[in-house]
Coordinates of C-alpha atoms in Angstrom, one line a residue:
X133 CA 0.0 0.0 0.0
X134 CA 2.8 2.4 0.9
X135 CA 4.4 1.7 -2.5
X136 CA 1.2 2.6 -4.3
X137 CA 1.0 5.9 -2.4
X138 CA 4.6 6.8 -3.3
X139 CA 3.9 6.0 -6.9
X140 CA 0.8 8.2 -6.8
X141 CA 2.6 11.2 -5.2
X142 CA 5.3 10.8 -7.9
X143 CA 2.7 10.8 -10.6
X144 CA 3.8 7.3 -11.7
X145 CA 0.7 5.3 -10.8
X146 CA -0.7 4.1 -14.2
X147 CA -4.1 3.0 -13.0
X148 CA -6.6 3.7 -10.2
X149 CA -6.2 1.5 -7.1
X150 CA -8.4 0.8 -4.1
X151 CA -6.5 0.3 -0.8
X152 CA -8.4 -2.7 0.6
X153 CA -6.0 -3.2 3.5
X154 CA -7.2 0.0 5.2
X155 CA -10.9 -0.7 4.6
X156 CA -12.9 -1.2 7.8
X157 CA -13.8 -4.8 7.1
X158 CA -10.2 -5.7 6.5
X159 CA -8.8 -3.8 9.4
X160 CA -11.3 -4.8 12.0
X161 CA -11.7 -8.5 11.1
X162 CA -8.6 -9.8 9.4
X163 CA -6.1 -7.6 11.3
X164 CA -7.8 -7.4 14.7
X165 CA -10.0 -10.5 15.3
X166 CA -8.0 -12.9 13.2
X167 CA -4.7 -12.0 14.9
X168 CA -6.4 -12.1 18.3
X169 CA -6.9 -15.9 17.7
X170 CA -4.0 -16.8 15.5
X171 CA -1.2 -15.3 17.7
X172 CA -2.0 -17.9 20.4
X173 CA -2.3 -20.7 17.9
X174 CA 0.9 -19.8 16.2
X175 CA 2.9 -19.5 19.5
X176 CA 1.5 -22.8 20.8
X177 CA 2.3 -24.7 17.6
X178 CA 5.8 -23.4 17.2
X179 CA 7.2 -22.8 20.7
X180 CA 4.6 -24.6 22.9
X181 CA 4.5 -21.6 25.2
X182 CA 2.7 -21.4 28.5
X183 CA 1.2 -17.9 28.5
X184 CA 0.3 -17.3 32.1
X185 CA 2.7 -15.0 33.9
X186 CA 4.9 -14.5 30.9
X187 CA 6.1 -10.9 30.3
X188 CA 5.5 -9.9 26.7
X189 CA 6.2 -6.7 24.8
X190 CA 4.0 -6.0 21.7
X191 CA 5.6 -3.5 19.4
X192 CA 2.8 -1.5 17.8
X193 CA -0.8 -1.0 18.9
X194 CA -2.7 -0.8 15.6
X195 CA -5.3 -3.4 14.9
X196 CA -2.9 -6.3 14.8
X197 CA -1.2 -5.1 18.0
X198 CA -4.6 -4.7 19.7
X199 CA -5.6 -8.2 18.8
X200 CA -2.4 -9.8 20.0
X201 CA -2.3 -7.8 23.2
X202 CA -5.9 -8.6 24.1
X203 CA -5.3 -12.3 23.5
X204 CA -2.2 -12.5 25.6
X205 CA -3.7 -10.4 28.4
X206 CA -6.7 -12.8 28.5
X207 CA -4.3 -15.7 28.9
X208 CA -2.6 -14.1 32.0
X209 CA 0.5 -12.6 30.4
X210 CA 1.9 -9.3 31.5
X211 CA 1.8 -7.2 28.4
X212 CA 3.9 -4.1 27.6
X213 CA 3.2 -2.0 24.5
X214 CA 5.5 0.2 22.4
X215 CA 4.0 2.8 20.1
X216 CA 5.0 5.9 18.2
X217 CA 1.5 7.3 17.7
X218 CA 0.2 9.2 20.8
X219 CA -3.4 8.3 19.9
X220 CA -2.7 4.5 19.7
X221 CA -0.5 4.9 22.8
X222 CA -3.3 6.4 24.8
X223 CA -5.6 3.6 23.7
X224 CA -3.1 1.1 25.0
X225 CA -3.0 2.9 28.3
X226 CA -6.8 3.0 28.6
X227 CA -6.9 -0.7 27.7
X228 CA -4.7 -1.4 30.7
X229 CA -1.3 -2.0 29.1
X230 CA 2.0 -0.5 30.2
X231 CA 3.4 1.8 27.5
X232 CA 7.1 1.6 27.4
X233 CA 10.2 1.7 25.1
X234 CA 11.6 -1.6 23.9
X235 CA 15.0 -0.9 25.2
X236 CA 13.7 -0.3 28.7
X237 CA 12.1 -3.8 29.1
X238 CA 14.0 -6.0 26.6
X239 CA 16.3 -7.5 29.3
X240 CA 13.3 -8.9 31.3
X241 CA 10.6 -9.9 28.9
X242 CA 9.9 -13.5 27.8
X243 CA 8.5 -12.6 24.3
X244 CA 8.9 -9.8 21.8
X245 CA 6.2 -9.5 19.1
X246 CA 6.4 -7.0 16.4
X247 CA 3.2 -5.6 14.8
X248 CA 4.1 -2.3 13.2
X249 CA 4.6 -2.8 9.5
X250 CA 7.8 -0.9 9.8
X251 CA 11.5 -2.0 9.4
X252 CA 14.2 -2.6 12.0
X253 CA 11.9 -2.5 15.0
X254 CA 13.9 -5.2 16.7
X255 CA 17.7 -4.8 15.9
X256 CA 20.8 -6.6 17.0
X257 CA 21.4 -4.2 19.9
X258 CA 18.0 -5.3 21.4
X259 CA 18.7 -9.0 20.8
X260 CA 22.1 -8.8 22.4
X261 CA 20.3 -7.8 25.6
X262 CA 17.5 -10.4 25.6
X263 CA 17.3 -13.0 28.3
X264 CA 18.0 -16.7 27.7
X265 CA 15.1 -18.3 25.9
X266 CA 13.4 -15.1 24.9
X267 CA 11.0 -15.7 22.0
X268 CA 11.1 -13.2 19.1
X269 CA 8.5 -13.2 16.3
X270 CA 6.7 -10.9 13.8
X271 CA 3.0 -10.4 13.2
X272 CA 3.3 -7.3 11.1
X273 CA 3.0 -7.0 7.3
X274 CA 6.4 -8.0 6.1
X275 CA 9.7 -9.6 7.1
X276 CA 11.5 -6.3 7.7
X277 CA 10.5 -5.7 11.4
X278 CA 13.2 -8.0 12.9
X279 CA 16.7 -7.4 11.7
X280 CA 17.4 -11.1 11.0
X281 CA 20.4 -10.4 8.8
X282 CA 22.3 -9.0 11.7
X283 CA 22.1 -12.4 13.3
X284 CA 23.9 -14.1 10.4
X285 CA 27.4 -13.5 11.8
X286 CA 30.3 -15.9 12.5
X287 CA 30.1 -15.6 16.3
X288 CA 26.4 -16.7 16.5
X289 CA 25.3 -20.3 16.0
X290 CA 22.0 -21.1 14.3
X291 CA 20.3 -24.2 15.5
X292 CA 17.3 -25.3 13.5
X293 CA 15.0 -27.0 16.1
X294 CA 12.0 -27.8 13.9
X295 CA 9.8 -26.1 11.2
X296 CA 9.6 -22.3 11.8
X297 CA 11.8 -22.5 15.0
X298 CA 15.4 -21.6 15.2
X299 CA 17.6 -21.0 18.2
X300 CA 20.2 -18.3 17.9
X301 CA 23.1 -19.0 20.3
X302 CA 25.5 -16.4 21.6
X303 CA 29.1 -17.3 22.5
X304 CA 28.2 -17.3 26.2
X305 CA 25.6 -20.0 25.6
X306 CA 22.6 -17.6 25.9
X307 CA 20.0 -18.2 23.1
X308 CA 16.9 -16.6 21.7
X309 CA 14.1 -18.4 20.0
X310 CA 13.4 -16.9 16.5
X311 CA 10.1 -17.9 14.9
X312 CA 9.6 -18.2 11.2
X313 CA 12.9 -16.4 10.6
X314 CA 11.1 -13.1 11.2
X315 CA 8.4 -13.7 8.6
X316 CA 4.7 -13.1 9.4
X317 CA 4.1 -15.7 12.1
X318 CA 0.4 -16.6 11.6
X319 CA 0.9 -16.9 7.8
X320 CA 3.9 -19.2 8.4
X321 CA 2.8 -21.3 11.3
X322 CA -1.0 -21.1 11.7
X323 CA -4.1 -20.9 9.6
X324 CA -6.4 -18.0 8.8
X325 CA -10.0 -19.0 9.6
X326 CA -12.1 -19.4 6.4
X327 CA -14.7 -16.9 7.8
X328 CA -12.0 -14.1 7.9
X329 CA -10.8 -15.1 4.5
X330 CA -14.3 -14.8 3.2
X331 CA -14.6 -11.2 4.6
X332 CA -11.3 -10.2 3.1
X333 CA -11.8 -11.9 -0.3
X334 CA -15.3 -10.3 -0.6
X335 CA -13.8 -6.9 0.1
X336 CA -11.2 -7.5 -2.6
X337 CA -13.7 -8.8 -5.1
X338 CA -16.1 -5.8 -4.5
X339 CA -13.2 -3.4 -4.9
X340 CA -12.3 -4.9 -8.3
X341 CA -16.0 -4.8 -9.4
X342 CA -16.2 -1.2 -8.3
X343 CA -13.2 -0.2 -10.3
X344 CA -14.4 -2.1 -13.4
X345 CA -18.0 -0.8 -13.3
X346 CA -17.2 2.8 -12.3
X347 CA -18.0 5.4 -15.0
X348 CA -15.1 7.0 -16.7
X349 CA -13.6 9.8 -14.6
X350 CA -14.9 8.7 -11.2
X351 CA -11.4 7.3 -10.3
X352 CA -8.3 8.9 -11.5
X353 CA -4.7 7.5 -11.3
X354 CA -4.7 7.6 -7.5
X355 CA -5.2 5.4 -4.4
X356 CA -8.7 5.3 -2.9
X357 CA -10.3 3.7 0.1
X358 CA -13.2 1.3 -0.5
X359 CA -16.5 3.2 -0.4
X360 CA -18.2 2.9 2.9
X361 CA -21.4 1.6 1.3
X362 CA -19.4 -1.4 0.0
X363 CA -17.6 -1.8 3.4
X364 CA -21.0 -2.0 5.1
X365 CA -22.3 -4.4 2.4
X366 CA -19.4 -6.8 3.1
X367 CA -20.3 -6.8 6.8
X368 CA -24.0 -7.3 6.2
X369 CA -23.4 -10.3 4.0
X370 CA -21.5 -12.0 6.9
X371 CA -24.1 -11.3 9.6
X372 CA -26.2 -14.3 8.5
X373 CA -23.6 -16.6 10.0
X374 CA -24.6 -15.4 13.5
X375 CA -28.3 -15.4 12.8
X376 CA -28.0 -11.6 13.5
X377 CA -30.8 -9.2 12.7
X378 CA -30.1 -5.5 12.0
X379 CA -32.4 -2.8 13.5
X380 CA -33.8 -0.5 10.8
X381 CA -34.1 3.2 11.2
X382 CA -37.5 4.8 11.0
X383 CA -38.0 7.6 8.5
X384 CA -38.1 10.0 11.3
X385 CA -34.8 8.7 12.8
X386 CA -33.1 8.7 9.5
X387 CA -34.1 12.3 8.8
X388 CA -33.0 13.3 12.3
X389 CA -29.5 11.7 11.8
X390 CA -29.2 13.0 8.2
X391 CA -28.7 9.4 6.9
X392 CA -30.2 7.2 4.3
X393 CA -32.1 4.3 5.8
X394 CA -30.0 1.9 3.7
X395 CA -26.6 3.5 4.6
X396 CA -23.8 4.3 4.5
X397 CA -24.0 4.9 8.2
X398 CA -20.4 6.0 8.7
X399 CA -18.6 8.9 7.0
X400 CA -16.0 8.1 4.3
X401 CA -13.1 8.9 6.7
X402 CA -14.3 6.4 9.4
X403 CA -11.8 3.7 10.2

């Protein structure tokens, strides 16, 4: 997505694009609810971790970080959060998490989980300070969050334990447990529930249909968000699974709120 925005700003984007990743149905369901379940499944399958009482730092408190933090807290882990955005940081504090800097807690935590989508969030200087047996993994968008290349040096020994699990051993015998070589953990070691895949795939399909059917001139060579009407349609299609029944606005209520009875119910900027 970032690459598309860079191309657009440089005037090099050749076609219109819809940013599905930042649509509400993708963010709230794939990023939040899916990661809330798959982080536990992934850690159990790879490292067979007991979560109760473990100290964990979650780097990033976007939708993925929120899901991971909530799941680990529910299992009895002590969760610290790092964040650059003061709004997300305040959300973490209000949700009961300790906001900190990675360097301040890296010596004491049992797990480090990256969820930022950025690069070099966990670097060699951090890993040199980690306690013996600390588990390091990535739940963000790419394999750039953990500086794995800095671990491929002559003084460190890589011991492949099993699929997706490597021990990195320092000269003094201390080791960290690196999962999936820093790749996205739940995509490497777990499964994405078919229900979540359905939501995401429906969002992607409707975005393509919207671009294909749009009259000439509606979309220029730029990056757009999915129209809220389509976001809400994706959600409504999946309510049947729960035998859920939406309440309908009366004409008077719709007029009072300044809305159409059929939506969209949220402004275009809502995320």
